[in-house]
Short mmCIF file of C-alpha atoms in Angstrom, two decimals:
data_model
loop_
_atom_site.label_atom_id
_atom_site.label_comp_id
_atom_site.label_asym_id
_atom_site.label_seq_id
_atom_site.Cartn_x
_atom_site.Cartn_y
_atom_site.Cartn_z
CA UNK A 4 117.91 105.30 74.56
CA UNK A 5 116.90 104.59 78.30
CA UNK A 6 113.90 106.03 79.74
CA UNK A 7 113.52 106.11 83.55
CA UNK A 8 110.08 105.93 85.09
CA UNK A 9 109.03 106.45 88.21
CA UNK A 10 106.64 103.21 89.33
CA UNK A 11 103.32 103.55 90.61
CA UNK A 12 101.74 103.55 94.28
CA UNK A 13 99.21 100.98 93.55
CA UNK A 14 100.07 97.56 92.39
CA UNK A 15 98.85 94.81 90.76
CA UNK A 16 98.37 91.30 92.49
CA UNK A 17 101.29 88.90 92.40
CA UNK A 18 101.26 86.27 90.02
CA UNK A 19 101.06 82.51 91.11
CA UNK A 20 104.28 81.31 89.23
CA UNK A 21 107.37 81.50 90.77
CA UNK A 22 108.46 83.07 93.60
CA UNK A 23 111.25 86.47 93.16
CA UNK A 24 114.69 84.81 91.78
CA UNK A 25 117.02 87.76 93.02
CA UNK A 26 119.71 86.80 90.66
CA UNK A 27 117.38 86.99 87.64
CA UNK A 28 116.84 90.78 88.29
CA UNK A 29 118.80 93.39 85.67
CA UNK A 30 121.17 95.60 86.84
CA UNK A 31 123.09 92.91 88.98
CA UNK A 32 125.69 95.67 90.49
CA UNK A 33 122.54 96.54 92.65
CA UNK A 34 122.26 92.76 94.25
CA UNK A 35 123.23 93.36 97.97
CA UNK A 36 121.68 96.57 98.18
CA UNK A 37 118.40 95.20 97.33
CA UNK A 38 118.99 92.31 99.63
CA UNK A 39 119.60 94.62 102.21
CA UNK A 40 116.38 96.77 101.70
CA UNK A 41 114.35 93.28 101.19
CA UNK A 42 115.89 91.72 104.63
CA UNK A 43 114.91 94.75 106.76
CA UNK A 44 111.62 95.47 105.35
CA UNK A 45 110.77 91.76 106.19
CA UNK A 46 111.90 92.32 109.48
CA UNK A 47 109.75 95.37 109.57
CA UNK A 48 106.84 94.31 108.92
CA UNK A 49 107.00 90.75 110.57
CA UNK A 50 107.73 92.04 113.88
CA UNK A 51 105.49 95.31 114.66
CA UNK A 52 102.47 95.61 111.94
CA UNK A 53 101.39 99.11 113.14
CA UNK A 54 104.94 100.64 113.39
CA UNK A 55 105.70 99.12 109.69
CA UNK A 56 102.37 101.12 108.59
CA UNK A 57 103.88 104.18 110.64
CA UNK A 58 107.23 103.84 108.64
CA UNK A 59 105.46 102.65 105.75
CA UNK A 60 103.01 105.67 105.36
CA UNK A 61 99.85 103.27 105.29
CA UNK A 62 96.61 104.16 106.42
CA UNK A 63 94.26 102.27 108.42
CA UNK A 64 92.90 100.94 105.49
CA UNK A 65 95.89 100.20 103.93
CA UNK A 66 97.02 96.89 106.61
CA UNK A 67 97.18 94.68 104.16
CA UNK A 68 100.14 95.84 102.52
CA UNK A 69 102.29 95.14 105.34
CA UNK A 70 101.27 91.66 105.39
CA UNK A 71 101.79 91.68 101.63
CA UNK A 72 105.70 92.54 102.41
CA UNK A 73 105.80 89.38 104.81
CA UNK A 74 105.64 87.33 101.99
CA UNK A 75 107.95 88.75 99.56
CA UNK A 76 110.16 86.02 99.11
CA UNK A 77 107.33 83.12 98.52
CA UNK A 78 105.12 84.99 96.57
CA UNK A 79 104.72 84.45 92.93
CA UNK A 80 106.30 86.68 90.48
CA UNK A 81 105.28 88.85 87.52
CA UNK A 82 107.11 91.35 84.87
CA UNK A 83 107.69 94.18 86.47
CA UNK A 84 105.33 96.18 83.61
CA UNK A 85 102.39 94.30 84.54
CA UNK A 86 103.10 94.81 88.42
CA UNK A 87 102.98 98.77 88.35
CA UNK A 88 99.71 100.21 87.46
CA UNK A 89 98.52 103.56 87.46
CA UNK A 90 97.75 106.61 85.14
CA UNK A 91 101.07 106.30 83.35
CA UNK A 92 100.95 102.72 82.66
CA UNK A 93 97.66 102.52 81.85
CA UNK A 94 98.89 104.99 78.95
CA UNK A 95 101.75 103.21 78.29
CA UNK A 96 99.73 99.77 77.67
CA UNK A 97 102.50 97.38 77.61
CA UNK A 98 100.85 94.25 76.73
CA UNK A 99 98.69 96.30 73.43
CA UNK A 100 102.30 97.05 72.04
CA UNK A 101 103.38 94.86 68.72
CA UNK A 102 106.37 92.46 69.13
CA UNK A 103 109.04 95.25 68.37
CA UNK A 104 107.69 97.48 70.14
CA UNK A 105 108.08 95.13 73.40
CA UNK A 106 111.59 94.65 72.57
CA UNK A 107 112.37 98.36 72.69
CA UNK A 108 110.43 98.38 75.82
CA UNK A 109 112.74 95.29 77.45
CA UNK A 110 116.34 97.07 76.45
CA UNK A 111 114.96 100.72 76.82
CA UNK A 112 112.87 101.16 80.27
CA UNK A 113 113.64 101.03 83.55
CA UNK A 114 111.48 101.53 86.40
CA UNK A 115 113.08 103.07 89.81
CA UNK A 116 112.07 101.72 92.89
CA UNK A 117 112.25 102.02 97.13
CA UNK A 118 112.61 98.62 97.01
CA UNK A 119 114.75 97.26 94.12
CA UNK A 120 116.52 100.32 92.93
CA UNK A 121 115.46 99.99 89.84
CA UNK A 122 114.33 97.27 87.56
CA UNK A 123 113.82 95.99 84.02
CA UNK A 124 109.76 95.84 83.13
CA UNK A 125 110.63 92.47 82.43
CA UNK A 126 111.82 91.60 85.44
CA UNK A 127 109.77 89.43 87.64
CA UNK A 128 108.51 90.73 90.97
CA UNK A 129 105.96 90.17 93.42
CA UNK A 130 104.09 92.95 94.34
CA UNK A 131 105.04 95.33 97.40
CA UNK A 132 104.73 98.34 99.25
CA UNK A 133 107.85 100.39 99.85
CA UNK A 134 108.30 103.98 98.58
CA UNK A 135 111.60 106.18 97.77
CA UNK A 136 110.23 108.24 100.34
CA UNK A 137 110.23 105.80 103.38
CA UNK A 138 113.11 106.11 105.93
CA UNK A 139 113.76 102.14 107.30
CA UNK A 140 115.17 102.02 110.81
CA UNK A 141 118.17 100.56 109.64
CA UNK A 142 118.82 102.00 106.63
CA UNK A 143 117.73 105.23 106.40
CA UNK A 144 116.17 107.23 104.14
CA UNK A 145 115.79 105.65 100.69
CA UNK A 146 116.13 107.76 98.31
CA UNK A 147 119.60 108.53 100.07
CA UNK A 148 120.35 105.05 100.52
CA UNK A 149 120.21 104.27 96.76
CA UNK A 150 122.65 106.80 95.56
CA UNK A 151 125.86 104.87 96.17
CA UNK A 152 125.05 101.53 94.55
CA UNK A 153 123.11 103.78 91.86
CA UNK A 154 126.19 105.96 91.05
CA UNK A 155 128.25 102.81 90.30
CA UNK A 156 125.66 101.53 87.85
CA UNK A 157 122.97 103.52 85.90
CA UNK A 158 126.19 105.20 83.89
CA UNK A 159 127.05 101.86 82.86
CA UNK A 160 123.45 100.80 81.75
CA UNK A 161 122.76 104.56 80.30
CA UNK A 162 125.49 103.76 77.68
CA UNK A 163 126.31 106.24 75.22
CA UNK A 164 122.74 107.48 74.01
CA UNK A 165 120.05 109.58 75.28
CA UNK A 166 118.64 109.25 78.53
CA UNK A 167 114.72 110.43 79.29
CA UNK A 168 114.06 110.89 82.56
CA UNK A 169 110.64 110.84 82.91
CA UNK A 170 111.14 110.14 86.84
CA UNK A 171 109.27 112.38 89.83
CA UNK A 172 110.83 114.10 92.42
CA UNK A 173 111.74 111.34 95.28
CA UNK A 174 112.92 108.67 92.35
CA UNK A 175 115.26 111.33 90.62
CA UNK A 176 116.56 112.07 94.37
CA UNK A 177 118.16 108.24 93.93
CA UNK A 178 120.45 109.17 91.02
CA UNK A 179 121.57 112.25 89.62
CA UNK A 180 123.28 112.09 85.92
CA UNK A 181 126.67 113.74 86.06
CA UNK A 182 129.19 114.94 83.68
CA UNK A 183 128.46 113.71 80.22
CA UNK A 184 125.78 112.14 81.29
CA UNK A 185 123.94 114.66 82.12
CA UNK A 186 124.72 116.15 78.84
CA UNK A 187 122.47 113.42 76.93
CA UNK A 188 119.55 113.49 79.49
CA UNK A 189 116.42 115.05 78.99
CA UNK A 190 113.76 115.93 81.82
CA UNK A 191 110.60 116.42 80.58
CA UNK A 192 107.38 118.66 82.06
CA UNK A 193 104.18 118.52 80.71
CA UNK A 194 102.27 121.71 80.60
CA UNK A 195 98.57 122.64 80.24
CA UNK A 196 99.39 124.98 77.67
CA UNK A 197 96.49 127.64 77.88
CA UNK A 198 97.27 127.91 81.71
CA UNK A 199 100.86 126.78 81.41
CA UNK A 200 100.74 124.69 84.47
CA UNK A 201 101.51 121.06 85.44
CA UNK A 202 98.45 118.51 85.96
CA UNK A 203 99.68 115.88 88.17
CA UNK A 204 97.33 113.08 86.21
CA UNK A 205 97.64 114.90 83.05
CA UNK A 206 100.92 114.93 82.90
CA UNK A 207 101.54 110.90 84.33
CA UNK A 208 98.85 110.35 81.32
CA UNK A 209 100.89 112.09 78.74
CA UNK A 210 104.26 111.05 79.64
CA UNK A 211 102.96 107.41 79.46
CA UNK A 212 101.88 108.22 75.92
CA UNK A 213 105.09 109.77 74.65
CA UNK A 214 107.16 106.33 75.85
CA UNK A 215 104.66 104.19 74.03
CA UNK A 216 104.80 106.78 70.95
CA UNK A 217 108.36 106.47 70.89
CA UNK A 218 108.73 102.58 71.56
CA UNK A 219 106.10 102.33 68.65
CA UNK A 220 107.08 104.55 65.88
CA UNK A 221 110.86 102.80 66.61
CA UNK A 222 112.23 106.38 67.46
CA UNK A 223 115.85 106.32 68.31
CA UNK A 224 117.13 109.54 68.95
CA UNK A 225 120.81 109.45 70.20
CA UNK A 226 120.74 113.03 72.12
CA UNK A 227 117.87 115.61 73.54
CA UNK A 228 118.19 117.33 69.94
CA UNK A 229 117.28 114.51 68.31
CA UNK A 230 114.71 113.48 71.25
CA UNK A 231 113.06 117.33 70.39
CA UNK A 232 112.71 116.43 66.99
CA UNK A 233 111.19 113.09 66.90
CA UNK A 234 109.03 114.39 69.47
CA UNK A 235 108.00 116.89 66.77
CA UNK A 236 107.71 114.47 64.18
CA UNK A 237 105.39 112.58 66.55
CA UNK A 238 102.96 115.33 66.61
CA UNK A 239 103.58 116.73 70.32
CA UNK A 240 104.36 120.64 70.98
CA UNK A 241 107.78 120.82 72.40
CA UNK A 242 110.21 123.78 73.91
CA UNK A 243 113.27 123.13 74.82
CA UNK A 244 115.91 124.54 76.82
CA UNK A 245 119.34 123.60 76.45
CA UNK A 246 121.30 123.40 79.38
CA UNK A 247 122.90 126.46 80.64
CA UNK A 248 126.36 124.97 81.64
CA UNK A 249 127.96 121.97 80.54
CA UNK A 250 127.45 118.61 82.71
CA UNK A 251 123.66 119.76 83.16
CA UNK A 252 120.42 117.78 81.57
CA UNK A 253 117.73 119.69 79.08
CA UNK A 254 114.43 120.59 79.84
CA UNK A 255 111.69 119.81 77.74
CA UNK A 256 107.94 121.29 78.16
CA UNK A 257 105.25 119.52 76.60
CA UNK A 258 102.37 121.53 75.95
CA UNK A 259 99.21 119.85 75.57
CA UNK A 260 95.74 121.59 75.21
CA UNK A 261 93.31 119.16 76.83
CA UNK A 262 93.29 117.79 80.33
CA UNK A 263 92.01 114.29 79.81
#
């Protein structure tokens, strides 16, 4: 199984170990197109602060983050799942999960990225501000930037099992799952299920708590059938709909009664 996550605005410090090791990351088919988003966002941000925050989408309030990207490459380093923060990681709780748990969390999760494309939550990082929304100067538009090196590697790292794409709208714009595939992904919405509508923190909340459900019961459901139906077993209200034409991922709706 790989789950894809989207990562979160907000960011915890970087560590004071050592600096990013580019070669260390996972996924290495995506090496020069994350040095080429690193370079230029350097660039960026060392040579005109308040057009970096223009291109960045940073408030006033929100400097330091530029100056933050000036020292990408010297600061220290931390797993990439205690870097992102947020409503859905605070659900997922990495570090509270028991040792087996954390292994299926190493092989199985991978967190997309403006920056890095996507990354391992073991992978070491230093914290940064760069969305899959931001259009560089050089580059272009992110999310469209990604989908080349992307195409050439997530099939190879979703295998032959089930992929959950738990991603938002701007990270899924970076890769699409085609063919067969597609066939083994599942999207998932979570619903208020008395109003039937989607909850922005509710459902970041709940979708956090279905990965660490799955990566703690030791789930390992091969397709979405078998995703439905350990979701089931799990306790969660599920409807699915099966794709209507071959090549295309299911939907899943969970329905959950209280917004908390």
């Amino acid at each position: 199984m790989l789950v894809l996550l989207p990562p979160s605005e907000g960011k915890a410090a970087s560590g004071r170990g050592a600096p990013l090791k580019p070669e260390s990351l996972s996924l290495p088919g995506l090496a020069d197109a994350r040095e080429a988003v690193l370079a230029e966002l350097v660039e960026l941000c060392a040579a005109d602060e308040d057009k970096a925050r223009e291109v960045l989408g940073l408030s006033e309030g929100l400097r330091g983050e530029v100056a933050k990207n000036l020292e990408l490459r010297t600061a220290g380093a931390r797993p990439a799942g205690e870097i992102y923060t947020g409503v859905l990681y605070d659900a997922l709780d990495l570090a509270s999960l028991d040792p087996a748990a954390k292994r299926r969390a190493a092989r199985s999760l991978l967190v997309f990225s403006g920056l890095w494309g996507a990354v391992a939550v073991t992978d070491r990082i230093p914290s940064y501000r760069c969305s899959m929304g931001v259009r560089l100067p050089g580059l272009g538009a992110l999310g469209a930037y990604w989908r080349t090196p992307m195409a050439s590697v997530l099939p190879e790292a979703a295998g032959r099992g089930l992929v959950l794409d738990l991603r938002s709208a701007a990270y899924a714009a970076a890769w699409k799952p085609k063919g067969e595939v597609a066939a083994r992904t599942a999207t998932v919405r979570v619903l208020h299920a008395p109003t039937r509508k989607v909850v922005s923190h509710f459902n970041k909340a709940t979708k956090g708590r279905i990965v660490r459900s799955l990566l703690t019961d030791g789930a390992a459901p091969r397709d979405p059938a078998g995703l439905v139906e350990a979701l089931r077993d799990l306790g969660y209200v599920v409807e699915a709909q099966a794709p209507g034409r071959a090549g295309t991922p299911w939907a899943l709706d969970v329905l959950v009664d209280e917004v908390h």
